[in-house]
GROMACS .gro file of C-alpha atoms in nm:
model
  376
    1MET     CA    1  11.867   8.831   8.104
    2ALA     CA    2  11.524   8.961   8.004
    3LEU     CA    3  11.545   8.795   7.664
    4GLN     CA    4  11.668   8.476   7.818
    5LEU     CA    5  11.377   8.459   8.061
    6SER     CA    6  11.126   8.538   7.787
    7SER     CA    7  11.261   8.267   7.564
    8LEU     CA    8  11.238   8.016   7.846
    9TRP     CA    9  10.875   8.105   7.893
   10LEU     CA   10  10.793   8.089   7.520
   11HIS     CA   11  10.959   7.752   7.519
   12SER     CA   12  10.711   7.635   7.712
   13PRO     CA   13   7.349   8.915  11.966
   14THR     CA   14   7.051   9.087  11.795
   15ILE     CA   15   7.104   9.073  11.429
   16SER     CA   16   6.909   9.245  11.156
   17VAL     CA   17   6.980   9.246  10.784
   18HIS     CA   18   6.870   9.448  10.483
   19SER     CA   19   7.005   9.480  10.133
   20ILE     CA   20   7.084   9.794   9.937
   21ASP     CA   21   6.968   9.778   9.578
   22SER     CA   22   6.943  10.050   9.319
   23ARG     CA   23   6.591   9.948   9.247
   24SER     CA   24   6.522   9.972   9.610
   25LYS     CA   25  12.380   8.979   9.504
   26THR     CA   26  12.412   9.219   9.174
   27LYS     CA   27  12.098   9.254   8.974
   28PRO     CA   28  12.066   9.362   8.609
   29ILE     CA   29  11.981   9.730   8.574
   30THR     CA   30  11.640   9.658   8.416
   31ALA     CA   31  11.532   9.431   8.700
   32THR     CA   32  11.651   9.676   8.963
   33LEU     CA   33  11.460   9.966   8.807
   34LEU     CA   34  11.145   9.757   8.774
   35SER     CA   35  11.166   9.648   9.137
   36ALA     CA   36  11.222  10.004   9.255
   37ALA     CA   37  10.928  10.128   9.048
   38ALA     CA   38  10.701   9.861   9.191
   39ALA     CA   39  10.808   9.948   9.545
   40SER     CA   40  10.756  10.319   9.485
   41SER     CA   41  10.407  10.262   9.341
   42SER     CA   42  10.305  10.037   9.627
   43SER     CA   43  10.431  10.277   9.891
   44SER     CA   44  10.264  10.580   9.736
   45SER     CA   45   9.925  10.407   9.727
   46LEU     CA   46   9.936  10.374  10.104
   47ALA     CA   47  10.096  10.705  10.193
   48SER     CA   48   9.764  10.885  10.245
   49SER     CA   49   9.649  10.653  10.525
   50PRO     CA   50   9.566  10.819  10.858
   51PRO     CA   51   9.876  10.869  11.076
   52THR     CA   52   9.774  10.626  11.351
   53ILE     CA   53   9.961  10.307  11.438
   54GLN     CA   54   9.838   9.997  11.610
   55ILE     CA   55   9.962   9.651  11.522
   56VAL     CA   56   9.744   9.359  11.620
   57GLY     CA   57   9.932   9.035  11.563
   58GLY     CA   58  10.274   8.978  11.411
   59LYS     CA   59  10.561   8.781  11.555
   60ASN     CA   60  10.937   8.762  11.530
   61SER     CA   61  11.163   8.743  11.225
   62THR     CA   62  11.114   8.895  10.882
   63TRP     CA   63  11.167   8.826  10.513
   64HIS     CA   64  11.474   9.044  10.514
   65GLY     CA   65  11.615   8.938  10.848
   66ASN     CA   66  11.843   8.645  10.931
   67SER     CA   67  11.595   8.467  11.155
   68ASN     CA   68  11.696   8.127  11.024
   69SER     CA   69  11.892   7.967  10.746
   70ASN     CA   70  11.587   7.911  10.529
   71GLY     CA   71  11.349   8.203  10.578
   72GLY     CA   72  11.530   8.518  10.466
   73PHE     CA   73  11.531   8.649  10.111
   74GLU     CA   74  11.859   8.818  10.195
   75ASP     CA   75  12.017   8.482  10.275
   76TYR     CA   76  11.878   8.337   9.957
   77GLN     CA   77  12.007   8.622   9.745
   78GLU     CA   78  12.356   8.573   9.889
   79GLU     CA   79  12.349   8.204   9.800
   80SER     CA   80  12.188   8.228   9.456
   81ASP     CA   81  12.221   8.462   9.162
   82TRP     CA   82  11.863   8.528   9.065
   83VAL     CA   83  11.657   8.815   8.933
   84ASP     CA   84  11.409   8.983   9.162
   85LEU     CA   85  11.080   8.791   9.156
   86ASP     CA   86  10.872   9.094   9.058
   87ALA     CA   87  11.100   9.158   8.761
   88ASP     CA   88  11.076   8.792   8.663
   89LEU     CA   89  10.699   8.812   8.674
   90TYR     CA   90  10.707   9.114   8.446
   91TYR     CA   91  10.889   8.914   8.178
   92TRP     CA   92  10.690   8.596   8.231
   93THR     CA   93  10.356   8.776   8.188
   94LYS     CA   94  10.462   8.997   7.897
   95PRO     CA   95  10.391   8.742   7.616
   96LEU     CA   96  10.061   8.624   7.771
   97ARG     CA   97   9.708   8.732   7.693
   98PRO     CA   98   9.615   9.010   7.940
   99VAL     CA   99   9.410   8.899   8.240
  100GLN     CA  100   9.100   9.118   8.272
  101TRP     CA  101   8.784   9.053   8.474
  102TYR     CA  102   8.505   9.300   8.537
  103PRO     CA  103   8.157   9.147   8.578
  104GLY     CA  104   7.864   9.382   8.526
  105HIS     CA  105   7.759   9.386   8.892
  106ILE     CA  106   8.092   9.540   8.996
  107ALA     CA  107   8.030   9.868   8.814
  108LYS     CA  108   7.692   9.901   8.984
  109THR     CA  109   7.839   9.807   9.321
  110GLU     CA  110   8.120  10.060   9.292
  111LYS     CA  111   7.874  10.344   9.237
  112GLU     CA  112   7.656  10.239   9.531
  113LEU     CA  113   7.955  10.179   9.756
  114LYS     CA  114   8.088  10.530   9.702
  115GLU     CA  115   7.756  10.667   9.827
  116GLN     CA  116   7.746  10.435  10.129
  117LEU     CA  117   8.103  10.521  10.228
  118LYS     CA  118   7.981  10.870  10.312
  119LEU     CA  119   7.780  10.717  10.597
  120MET     CA  120   8.071  10.514  10.738
  121ASP     CA  121   8.234  10.591  11.072
  122VAL     CA  122   8.517  10.352  10.995
  123VAL     CA  123   8.609  10.148  10.688
  124ILE     CA  124   8.749   9.796  10.714
  125GLU     CA  125   8.955   9.707  10.409
  126VAL     CA  126   9.013   9.332  10.373
  127ARG     CA  127   9.308   9.202  10.171
  128ASP     CA  128   9.455   8.861  10.099
  129ALA     CA  129   9.752   8.814  10.333
  130ARG     CA  130   9.935   8.620  10.061
  131ILE     CA  131   9.926   8.920   9.825
  132PRO     CA  132   9.850   9.236  10.028
  133LEU     CA  133   9.971   9.480   9.762
  134SER     CA  134   9.793   9.312   9.472
  135THR     CA  135   9.459   9.310   9.657
  136THR     CA  136   9.423   9.682   9.712
  137HIS     CA  137   9.213   9.890   9.477
  138PRO     CA  138   9.417  10.175   9.321
  139GLN     CA  139   9.133  10.421   9.394
  140MET     CA  140   9.076  10.313   9.755
  141ASP     CA  141   9.273  10.598   9.913
  142ALA     CA  142   9.087  10.854   9.704
  143TRP     CA  143   8.749  10.706   9.798
  144LEU     CA  144   8.824  10.696  10.170
  145GLY     CA  145   8.992  11.035  10.202
  146ASN     CA  146   9.050  11.107  10.571
  147ARG     CA  147   8.799  10.849  10.688
  148LYS     CA  148   8.929  10.615  10.959
  149ARG     CA  149   9.047  10.282  10.822
  150ILE     CA  150   9.136   9.939  10.956
  151LEU     CA  151   9.336   9.710  10.731
  152VAL     CA  152   9.263   9.339  10.772
  153LEU     CA  153   9.500   9.084  10.621
  154ASN     CA  154   9.283   8.775  10.598
  155ARG     CA  155   9.403   8.416  10.557
  156GLU     CA  156   9.685   8.461  10.805
  157ASP     CA  157   9.691   8.082  10.836
  158MET     CA  158   9.828   8.066  10.481
  159ILE     CA  159  10.143   8.271  10.544
  160SER     CA  160  10.440   8.222  10.774
  161THR     CA  161  10.520   8.396  11.101
  162ALA     CA  162  10.799   8.582  10.923
  163ASP     CA  163  10.552   8.706  10.662
  164ARG     CA  164  10.311   8.834  10.926
  165ASN     CA  165  10.584   9.019  11.108
  166ALA     CA  166  10.724   9.174  10.790
  167TRP     CA  167  10.384   9.300  10.675
  168ALA     CA  168  10.290   9.426  11.022
  169THR     CA  169  10.612   9.628  11.033
  170TYR     CA  170  10.562   9.761  10.682
  171PHE     CA  171  10.207   9.884  10.738
  172ALA     CA  172  10.295  10.026  11.078
  173LYS     CA  173  10.555  10.243  10.908
  174GLN     CA  174  10.281  10.351  10.667
  175GLY     CA  175  10.074  10.461  10.966
  176THR     CA  176   9.799  10.205  10.905
  177LYS     CA  177   9.615  10.005  11.169
  178VAL     CA  178   9.652   9.641  11.066
  179LEU     CA  179   9.492   9.325  11.198
  180PHE     CA  180   9.551   8.966  11.089
  181SER     CA  181   9.256   8.729  11.066
  182ASN     CA  182   9.142   8.385  10.963
  183GLY     CA  183   8.786   8.419  10.836
  184LYS     CA  184   8.727   8.043  10.823
  185LEU     CA  185   8.809   7.987  11.191
  186GLY     CA  186   8.705   8.329  11.319
  187MET     CA  187   9.046   8.434  11.446
  188GLY     CA  188   9.074   8.811  11.473
  189THR     CA  189   8.700   8.882  11.441
  190MET     CA  190   8.641   8.992  11.801
  191LYS     CA  191   8.950   9.212  11.792
  192LEU     CA  192   8.811   9.365  11.476
  193SER     CA  193   8.478   9.453  11.636
  194ARG     CA  194   8.647   9.605  11.941
  195LEU     CA  195   8.888   9.804  11.726
  196ALA     CA  196   8.608   9.935  11.504
  197LYS     CA  197   8.409  10.053  11.807
  198ALA     CA  198   8.715  10.213  11.964
  199MET     CA  199   8.809  10.401  11.648
  200ALA     CA  200   8.457  10.537  11.604
  201ALA     CA  201   8.394  10.619  11.971
  202GLY     CA  202   8.416  10.989  11.901
  203VAL     CA  203   8.101  10.975  11.688
  204ASN     CA  204   7.867  10.938  11.985
  205VAL     CA  205   8.065  11.186  12.192
  206LYS     CA  206   7.985  11.448  11.929
  207ARG     CA  207   7.623  11.336  11.910
  208ARG     CA  208   7.576  11.371  12.285
  209ALA     CA  209   7.732  11.717  12.273
  210LYS     CA  210   7.464  11.810  12.018
  211GLY     CA  211   7.188  11.661  12.235
  212LEU     CA  212   7.141  11.360  12.005
  213LEU     CA  213   7.098  11.000  12.114
  214PRO     CA  214   7.389  10.761  12.054
  215ARG     CA  215   7.369  10.524  11.758
  216ALA     CA  216   7.544  10.209  11.641
  217VAL     CA  217   7.890  10.245  11.491
  218ARG     CA  218   7.877  10.200  11.112
  219ALA     CA  219   8.163   9.995  10.970
  220GLY     CA  220   8.190   9.932  10.598
  221ILE     CA  221   8.376   9.620  10.485
  222VAL     CA  222   8.537   9.654  10.143
  223GLY     CA  223   8.795   9.471   9.936
  224TYR     CA  224   8.868   9.259   9.630
  225PRO     CA  225   8.655   8.955   9.544
  226ASN     CA  226   8.705   8.637   9.747
  227VAL     CA  227   8.935   8.790  10.011
  228GLY     CA  228   8.699   8.678  10.291
  229LYS     CA  229   8.478   8.979  10.367
  230SER     CA  230   8.153   8.786  10.412
  231SER     CA  231   8.323   8.504  10.602
  232LEU     CA  232   8.456   8.753  10.857
  233ILE     CA  233   8.106   8.888  10.918
  234ASN     CA  234   7.954   8.541  10.944
  235ARG     CA  235   8.217   8.433  11.196
  236LEU     CA  236   8.165   8.746  11.400
  237LEU     CA  237   7.787   8.695  11.408
  238LYS     CA  238   7.829   8.319  11.461
  239ARG     CA  239   7.575   8.247  11.191
  240ARG     CA  240   7.559   8.255  10.813
  241MET     CA  241   7.405   8.594  10.745
  242CYS     CA  242   7.604   8.677  10.432
  243PRO     CA  243   7.656   8.450  10.129
  244ALA     CA  244   8.011   8.317  10.122
  245ALA     CA  245   8.191   8.063   9.905
  246PRO     CA  246   8.555   7.997   9.805
  247ARG     CA  247   8.521   8.170   9.469
  248PRO     CA  248   8.505   8.533   9.357
  249GLY     CA  249   8.179   8.709   9.275
  250VAL     CA  250   7.943   8.540   9.525
  251THR     CA  251   7.826   8.859   9.702
  252ARG     CA  252   7.642   9.079   9.452
  253VAL     CA  253   7.450   9.335   9.660
  254LEU     CA  254   7.538   9.564   9.949
  255LYS     CA  255   7.390   9.441  10.275
  256TRP     CA  256   7.369   9.598  10.619
  257VAL     CA  257   7.406   9.357  10.911
  258ARG     CA  258   7.344   9.479  11.265
  259PHE     CA  259   7.549   9.326  11.546
  260GLY     CA  260   7.379   9.395  11.878
  261LYS     CA  261   7.308   9.760  11.961
  262ASP     CA  262   7.656   9.898  11.913
  263LEU     CA  263   7.776   9.795  11.570
  264GLU     CA  264   7.653   9.774  11.211
  265PHE     CA  265   7.850   9.616  10.926
  266LEU     CA  266   7.807   9.682  10.556
  267ASP     CA  267   7.897   9.373  10.357
  268SER     CA  268   7.983   9.465  10.000
  269PRO     CA  269   8.061   9.272   9.682
  270GLY     CA  270   8.423   9.258   9.577
  271ILE     CA  271   8.541   9.558   9.378
  272ILE     CA  272   8.821   9.547   9.126
  273PRO     CA  273   8.952   9.799   8.870
  274MET     CA  274   8.780   9.800   8.533
  275ARG     CA  275   9.119   9.742   8.376
  276ILE     CA  276   9.415   9.579   8.552
  277SER     CA  277   9.729   9.748   8.423
  278ASP     CA  278   9.970   9.547   8.640
  279GLN     CA  279   9.962   9.200   8.487
  280ALA     CA  280  10.202   9.060   8.745
  281ALA     CA  281   9.942   9.150   9.008
  282ALA     CA  282   9.669   9.001   8.789
  283ILE     CA  283   9.853   8.668   8.773
  284LYS     CA  284   9.887   8.666   9.151
  285LEU     CA  285   9.513   8.734   9.182
  286ALA     CA  286   9.451   8.435   8.955
  287ILE     CA  287   9.687   8.212   9.153
  288CYS     CA  288   9.513   8.302   9.479
  289ASP     CA  289   9.164   8.261   9.326
  290ASP     CA  290   9.078   8.627   9.382
  291ILE     CA  291   8.960   8.680   9.026
  292GLY     CA  292   8.718   8.494   8.798
  293GLU     CA  293   8.858   8.176   8.641
  294LYS     CA  294   8.718   8.266   8.298
  295SER     CA  295   8.952   8.564   8.282
  296TYR     CA  296   9.276   8.366   8.255
  297ASP     CA  297   9.436   8.061   8.101
  298VAL     CA  298   9.472   7.805   8.379
  299THR     CA  299   9.776   7.642   8.218
  300ASP     CA  300   9.964   7.971   8.185
  301VAL     CA  301   9.890   8.066   8.546
  302ALA     CA  302   9.990   7.725   8.682
  303ALA     CA  303  10.316   7.736   8.484
  304ILE     CA  304  10.404   8.075   8.630
  305LEU     CA  305  10.317   7.950   8.979
  306VAL     CA  306  10.563   7.663   8.934
  307GLN     CA  307  10.836   7.909   8.838
  308MET     CA  308  10.752   8.131   9.138
  309LEU     CA  309  10.755   7.840   9.382
  310ALA     CA  310  11.089   7.725   9.245
  311LYS     CA  311  11.238   8.065   9.335
  312ILE     CA  312  11.081   8.104   9.680
  313PRO     CA  313  11.342   7.979   9.928
  314THR     CA  314  11.095   7.817  10.168
  315VAL     CA  315  10.955   7.606   9.882
  316GLY     CA  316  11.200   7.554   9.596
  317THR     CA  317  11.203   7.274   9.341
  318SER     CA  318  11.237   7.009   9.612
  319ALA     CA  319  10.882   7.068   9.741
  320LEU     CA  320  10.742   7.024   9.391
  321GLN     CA  321  10.948   6.711   9.329
  322ASN     CA  322  10.848   6.559   9.662
  323ARG     CA  323  10.479   6.621   9.607
  324TYR     CA  324  10.447   6.510   9.246
  325LYS     CA  325  10.744   6.270   9.216
  326ILE     CA  326  10.870   6.425   8.894
  327ASP     CA  327  11.173   6.639   8.811
  328VAL     CA  328  11.132   7.017   8.802
  329ASP     CA  329  11.282   7.267   8.563
  330GLY     CA  330  11.227   7.587   8.760
  331ASN     CA  331  11.291   7.798   8.451
  332CYS     CA  332  11.003   7.656   8.249
  333GLY     CA  333  10.680   7.585   8.430
  334LYS     CA  334  10.502   7.472   8.113
  335ILE     CA  335  10.735   7.176   8.081
  336PHE     CA  336  10.653   7.077   8.439
  337VAL     CA  337  10.279   7.109   8.373
  338GLN     CA  338  10.316   6.885   8.068
  339LYS     CA  339  10.514   6.628   8.267
  340LEU     CA  340  10.251   6.627   8.542
  341ALA     CA  341   9.973   6.593   8.284
  342ILE     CA  342  10.139   6.281   8.140
  343HIS     CA  343  10.225   6.146   8.483
  344LEU     CA  344   9.883   6.178   8.647
  345PHE     CA  345   9.616   6.296   8.403
  346ASN     CA  346   9.661   6.107   8.075
  347GLY     CA  347   9.808   6.413   7.910
  348ASP     CA  348   9.533   6.656   8.019
  349ALA     CA  349   9.725   6.978   8.088
  350HIS     CA  350   9.413   7.158   8.213
  351GLN     CA  351   9.359   6.905   8.491
  352ALA     CA  352   9.729   6.910   8.580
  353SER     CA  353   9.724   7.290   8.598
  354PHE     CA  354   9.415   7.294   8.815
  355ARG     CA  355   9.576   7.043   9.052
  356ILE     CA  356   9.882   7.265   9.099
  357LEU     CA  357   9.670   7.574   9.164
  358SER     CA  358   9.437   7.381   9.395
  359ASP     CA  359   9.730   7.242   9.594
  360PHE     CA  360   9.872   7.591   9.641
  361ARG     CA  361   9.535   7.731   9.751
  362LYS     CA  362   9.499   7.449  10.003
  363GLY     CA  363   9.843   7.517  10.147
  364LYS     CA  364   9.998   7.192  10.028
  365PHE     CA  365  10.330   7.368   9.969
  366GLY     CA  366  10.335   7.525  10.313
  367TRP     CA  367  10.263   7.876  10.440
  368ILE     CA  368  10.361   8.097  10.150
  369SER     CA  369  10.334   8.465  10.074
  370LEU     CA  370  10.372   8.557   9.707
  371GLU     CA  371  10.470   8.913   9.791
  372ARG     CA  372  10.717   9.075  10.024
  373PRO     CA  373  10.708   9.431  10.157
  374PRO     CA  374  10.896   9.692   9.951
  375ARG     CA  375  11.216   9.808  10.112
  376PHE     CA  376  11.221  10.159  10.256
   0.00000   0.00000   0.00000
């Protein structure tokens, strides 16, 4: 099956701000093992989180449940003989040029951020709700240690109710406080500020016991590029205090922003590993625009997205056919990109690829998560 898939692919309040600057169904054995390994790796990266549970958000039904005839992966697996999506991605990405992106400012930021984390009362880690596992830094647990953490899954408006519930349940079992937000509309921001203050309340209790005056709670906001860190702060403050744009790499310096007398936020540039070893995760970062566009081939990424959408039960080939009015071969996304290029863009595959990616990022195919929680 691996060779077959590969061949198919080859065929184709008071606010103050200051910056911190250094100058100042039965599956093939291979697929099953790959899926299990991915699940084990993802689970272990979260295992060191503090053993406290509070779920903010999340509704009924899950990926694995039988909430309806269309929404469950389990239902889909029973109806169709297909290889696990993560295993498919492994084979689809294998012949491609590796996706790597590490701008110079990230190395500097990482060093400064490690120093600033020592001052944090609580750390707010922001991830993309469409790909929560792919948007966590592999060193994050080591950097945070036992420091209190709040996990924010931003862009909740771009995933389904079933997705939210499944991820809320997963992270609750990991012992992680999780909150869903929409940085563009401000949903979840006030809950975030209250939760940050509550988690760090013990700081001023200890200070009073030592005869010291209380101070503002220090909350550091960290995460991958373009996951919505600055937008969350701007929405909370109700003004544009931090640079934000729908592309990675906009924030380049660490910046403290004071919210009233009780809370201080540290806005930080996106941090990403110097080398991304998991190329399936790298492709998902590219699809979701969480990595620089110069790091990947737009046509390759769009072709893989087509193949992923064709396998996701809530989308399928019908959604692609309805939107673009052309037939879809779900096994070869490159053929679809070429058809779309001829159909709409005078043969320009780059423009066709960008349209597919742009449509996904704008939610034109519906509320879609590209990852599902590993099974326990």
